[in-house]
C-alpha positions in Angstrom: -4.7 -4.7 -10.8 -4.0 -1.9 -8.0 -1.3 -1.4 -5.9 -1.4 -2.8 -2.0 0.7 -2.1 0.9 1.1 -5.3 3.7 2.7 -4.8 6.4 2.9 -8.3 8.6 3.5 -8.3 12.0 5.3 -11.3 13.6 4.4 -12.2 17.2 7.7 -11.8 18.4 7.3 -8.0 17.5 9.1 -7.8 14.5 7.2 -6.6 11.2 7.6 -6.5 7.2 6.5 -4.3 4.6 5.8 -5.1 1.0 4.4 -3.0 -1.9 2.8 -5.3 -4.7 -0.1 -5.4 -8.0 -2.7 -7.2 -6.6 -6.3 -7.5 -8.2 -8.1 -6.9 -4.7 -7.4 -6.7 -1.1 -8.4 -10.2 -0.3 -5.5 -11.8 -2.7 -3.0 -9.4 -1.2 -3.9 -10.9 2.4 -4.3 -14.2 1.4 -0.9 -14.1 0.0 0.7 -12.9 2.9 -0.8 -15.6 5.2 0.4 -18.0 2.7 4.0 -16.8 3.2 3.6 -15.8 6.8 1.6 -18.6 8.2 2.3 -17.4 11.6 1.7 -13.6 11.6 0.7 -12.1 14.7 -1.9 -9.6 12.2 -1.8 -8.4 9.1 -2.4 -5.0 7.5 -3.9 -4.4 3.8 -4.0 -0.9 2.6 -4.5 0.0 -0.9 -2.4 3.1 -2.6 -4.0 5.5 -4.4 -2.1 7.2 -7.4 -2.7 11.0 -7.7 -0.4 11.8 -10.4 -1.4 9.9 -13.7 0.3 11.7 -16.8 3.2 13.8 -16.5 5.0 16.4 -14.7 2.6 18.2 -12.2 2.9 22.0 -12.6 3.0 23.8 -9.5 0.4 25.6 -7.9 0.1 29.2 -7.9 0.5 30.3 -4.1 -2.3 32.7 -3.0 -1.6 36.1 -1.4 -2.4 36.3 2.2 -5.5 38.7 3.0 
């Protein structure tokens, strides 16, 4: 499962977001048409997670040359 961001558009200009476990792209769209029917588009978007275990420690800042 990965995480997706949809945002549906409506055709009347107004739009929705929604953040959701999905196990591809394909079922988060198909999920959205089912609820949206009449969406002007639809965007999929896949998140990526950077920070996997922990605290991050901060980066040492480098001394301008």
């Amino acid at each position: 499962m990965h995480s997706y961001h949809v945002t549906i558009h409506m055709p009347d200009g107004s739009h929705g977001v929604h953040c959701a476990l999905y196990p591809h792209g394909g079922a988060a769209a198909e999920r959205a048409i089912v609820l949206f029917p009449d969406a002007a588009r639809i965007e999929v978007m896949r998140l990526a997670t950077v920070l996997l275990h922990g605290p991050r420690q901060p980066r040492p800042c480098r001394e301008a040359a």
